[in-house]
C-alpha cells in the first residue's frame, strides 16, 4: 500500500521542476478556482474556497477542527479590531474584554463602536451602568438572551454560562 505522502509526491505535489513548476495544490486552484465566499458550483451546490462542497444536500460541510480553526481566526481578528479601535480596553478583565469581542463578532467593529454611552461607561469603570445601557438597545431586543448574558458578564466581571 502506498503511503498518502508518497502518493502525493508521485502526483507531483510540491515537486515541480523549473519554470513549469506545478503541484497538486496549484493544479486544483487552477482547475477549481479559489473563491473567498460561498458560491454555487456548476451543479448548483454551495461551495467555498477551492471547490470545497459545503452544501448539506450533498453531504458537504466543515469538520469540527475546521470550524474551530475558523473561529480562532475570527476571534483573533475581532480582538485586534477591538484593541485598535479602543486601546483602553487593555485594562479590562478578560471576561469584560470578551464581552466587547463577542459584540464585535456579532455586530462588526462598526456596530460595536455605535454603543458610545456603553463604551464610555465601561472606560469609566461604571460597569453596572454599561450593562443597563447594553440592555436598553435595539441589539438587546434582537438577541435578548445573548444581551442579558453579556450584560451580566460586563456588570459582574465573571464569565456567564
Coordinates of C-alpha atoms in Angstrom, one line a residue, residues 52 60-70:
X52 CA -14.9 22.7 -1.2
X60 CA -20.9 18.8 2.4
X61 CA -19.9 20.8 5.4
X62 CA -17.0 21.5 7.7
X63 CA -15.3 19.3 10.2
X64 CA -15.2 20.3 13.9
X65 CA -11.5 21.1 13.6
X66 CA -12.2 23.3 10.6
X67 CA -14.9 25.1 12.5
X68 CA -12.5 25.6 15.4
X69 CA -9.8 26.9 13.1
X70 CA -12.2 29.5 11.5

